[in-house]
Amino acid sequence: MCLPISPLSEGNRPVLSDTAKGMLVHYMASGHNTLLVCGGPANVDFVNKNLLPADGGQLLEPAWTRGPYEKQTSAIGTPFQTLPVSMPNDMNHAHGVRRQSLPMEAVCYYGTDGVCVVFSIKYGAGQLLFIGFDYTTLSQPWIKTLIAGMEFAS
C-alpha cells in the first residue's frame, strides 16, 4: 500500500503531533507499506522533522545540482529500470539530498556524484520513497518516475 505526500512549499508545511509522527512510522514499518514523498527542500524538511529519529540521528541535507541525474545500478530489477538513463533538472524543479547525508540503508536510484534525487529508506518491513521533483510543471520523464514509484510501492 502506498501513501503519497504531495510537494510542499516553504510556507505550507504540516505540523504533526508526536502521535501522528508515530503513526506514519508505524504505517511504514508494519506490513509492506510505502510513504511516497515528492517535492523539494520543504519535503526534505518534512522527512527530517517527522520521520527521522529525534534522538540526534542524522538529518538529510537538501541539495541541488544542475543535473542531469543519472540512473544508478541500484535501479536494476526495480520499476525504475525501464526509465531513461538520465533525468533532467527541468528548469530547477528537481531537488534532492546530499548523498553523504543518506542513512546507510538508503538506496539511490537517480543522482549525481554528490546529490541523490530518487531514493528509498527502509523502515522495518516498509519504506520511504523520495522523488525529488515538485511537479509544478509537467515533465514526461518525471511523470514516468512517479508512475514507476507507485509500481515500486505496490
Coordinates of C-alpha atoms in Angstrom, one line a residue:
M1 CA 0.0 0.0 0.0
C2 CA 1.2 3.5 -0.8
L3 CA 0.5 6.8 1.0
P4 CA 1.6 9.8 -1.1
I5 CA 2.8 13.1 0.4
S6 CA 2.5 15.8 -2.3
P7 CA 5.0 18.6 -2.9
L8 CA 5.1 21.2 -0.1
S9 CA 6.2 24.8 -0.2
E10 CA 8.2 26.7 2.4
G11 CA 5.1 28.3 3.9
N12 CA 2.9 25.2 3.5
R13 CA 4.3 22.6 5.9
P14 CA 2.1 20.5 8.1
V15 CA 2.8 20.3 11.8
L16 CA 2.4 16.8 13.0
S17 CA 1.9 15.8 16.6
D18 CA 4.2 13.1 18.1
T19 CA 1.3 10.7 17.9
A20 CA 0.8 11.4 14.1
K21 CA 4.6 11.0 13.6
G22 CA 4.5 7.7 15.3
M23 CA 1.5 6.6 13.2
L24 CA 3.4 7.4 10.0
V25 CA 6.5 5.5 11.1
H26 CA 4.2 2.6 12.2
Y27 CA 2.4 2.6 8.9
M28 CA 5.7 2.2 7.0
A29 CA 7.3 -0.3 9.4
S30 CA 4.4 -2.7 9.7
G31 CA 3.5 -4.6 6.6
H32 CA 5.0 -3.7 3.2
N33 CA 3.8 -0.1 3.1
T34 CA 5.4 2.8 1.4
L35 CA 5.3 6.5 2.2
L36 CA 5.9 8.2 -1.2
V37 CA 7.2 11.8 -0.7
C38 CA 7.5 14.1 -3.7
G39 CA 9.0 17.6 -3.9
G40 CA 11.9 19.7 -2.9
P41 CA 13.6 21.2 0.1
A42 CA 10.3 21.6 2.1
N43 CA 9.6 17.9 1.6
V44 CA 13.2 17.0 2.8
D45 CA 12.4 19.2 5.9
F46 CA 9.1 17.2 6.3
V47 CA 11.1 14.0 6.3
N48 CA 13.7 15.3 8.8
K49 CA 11.1 16.7 11.2
N50 CA 8.6 13.9 11.1
L51 CA 10.2 10.6 10.1
L52 CA 13.8 10.6 11.2
P53 CA 14.9 9.8 14.7
A54 CA 14.5 12.6 17.2
D55 CA 17.4 11.2 19.2
G56 CA 20.1 13.1 17.3
G57 CA 20.0 10.8 14.3
Q58 CA 21.4 12.0 11.0
L59 CA 19.3 14.5 9.1
L60 CA 19.0 14.6 5.3
E61 CA 20.7 17.7 3.8
P62 CA 18.7 19.3 0.9
A63 CA 20.9 19.7 -2.2
W64 CA 20.6 20.8 -5.8
T65 CA 22.7 20.5 -8.8
R66 CA 22.2 21.4 -12.4
G67 CA 21.8 17.7 -13.4
P68 CA 21.2 15.6 -15.4
Y69 CA 20.6 12.9 -12.8
E70 CA 21.9 9.6 -13.9
K71 CA 20.2 6.2 -13.3
Q72 CA 22.2 4.2 -10.8
T73 CA 22.9 0.5 -11.0
S74 CA 20.6 0.0 -8.0
A75 CA 17.6 0.7 -10.3
I76 CA 18.2 -2.7 -12.0
G77 CA 15.3 -5.1 -11.0
T78 CA 13.0 -2.2 -10.0
P79 CA 10.3 -0.3 -11.9
F80 CA 12.9 2.5 -12.4
Q81 CA 15.0 0.1 -14.6
T82 CA 12.8 1.0 -17.7
L83 CA 13.1 4.7 -17.2
P84 CA 15.5 6.9 -19.2
V85 CA 19.3 6.7 -18.5
S86 CA 19.2 10.3 -17.1
M87 CA 16.6 12.7 -15.7
P88 CA 16.6 16.4 -16.5
N89 CA 16.5 19.1 -13.9
D90 CA 13.6 20.7 -15.8
M91 CA 14.1 24.4 -15.0
N92 CA 15.2 23.8 -11.4
H93 CA 12.2 21.8 -10.4
A94 CA 14.3 18.8 -9.3
H95 CA 15.9 18.8 -5.8
G96 CA 17.5 16.1 -3.8
V97 CA 19.7 15.4 -0.8
R98 CA 23.5 15.2 -0.4
R99 CA 24.5 11.5 -0.8
Q100 CA 26.6 11.6 2.4
S101 CA 23.6 12.6 4.4
L102 CA 21.6 9.5 3.4
P103 CA 21.4 6.7 6.0
M104 CA 23.5 3.6 5.3
E105 CA 20.3 1.6 4.5
A106 CA 19.2 4.1 1.8
V107 CA 19.3 3.2 -1.8
C108 CA 19.8 5.9 -4.5
Y109 CA 18.1 5.2 -7.9
Y110 CA 18.8 8.6 -9.6
G111 CA 21.5 11.1 -8.8
T112 CA 24.9 12.7 -9.5
D113 CA 28.2 12.1 -7.7
G114 CA 27.0 14.2 -4.7
V115 CA 23.2 14.5 -4.9
C116 CA 20.5 11.9 -4.9
V117 CA 17.0 12.8 -6.2
V118 CA 15.2 9.5 -6.1
F119 CA 15.9 7.2 -3.2
S120 CA 14.4 4.8 -0.7
I121 CA 15.0 4.3 3.0
K122 CA 13.9 1.0 4.8
Y123 CA 11.6 1.3 7.8
G124 CA 11.0 -2.2 9.2
A125 CA 9.1 -4.1 6.6
G126 CA 8.2 -0.9 4.7
Q127 CA 9.9 2.1 3.3
L128 CA 10.1 5.8 2.5
L129 CA 10.4 6.6 -1.3
F130 CA 11.5 10.1 -2.1
I131 CA 11.1 11.6 -5.6
G132 CA 12.7 15.0 -5.7
F133 CA 10.5 16.8 -8.3
D134 CA 7.9 19.4 -7.4
Y135 CA 5.5 18.6 -10.3
T136 CA 4.6 22.3 -10.7
T137 CA 5.5 21.8 -14.4
L138 CA 4.7 18.8 -16.4
S139 CA 7.7 16.7 -17.4
Q140 CA 7.2 13.4 -19.1
P141 CA 10.3 11.8 -17.6
W142 CA 9.4 12.8 -14.1
I143 CA 5.7 11.7 -14.5
K144 CA 7.0 8.3 -15.6
T145 CA 9.2 8.3 -12.5
L146 CA 6.2 9.0 -10.3
I147 CA 4.3 6.1 -12.0
A148 CA 7.4 3.8 -11.5
G149 CA 7.4 5.0 -7.9
M150 CA 3.8 3.9 -7.5
E151 CA 4.6 0.5 -9.0
F152 CA 7.7 0.3 -6.7
A153 CA 5.4 0.9 -3.7
S154 CA 3.0 -1.9 -4.6

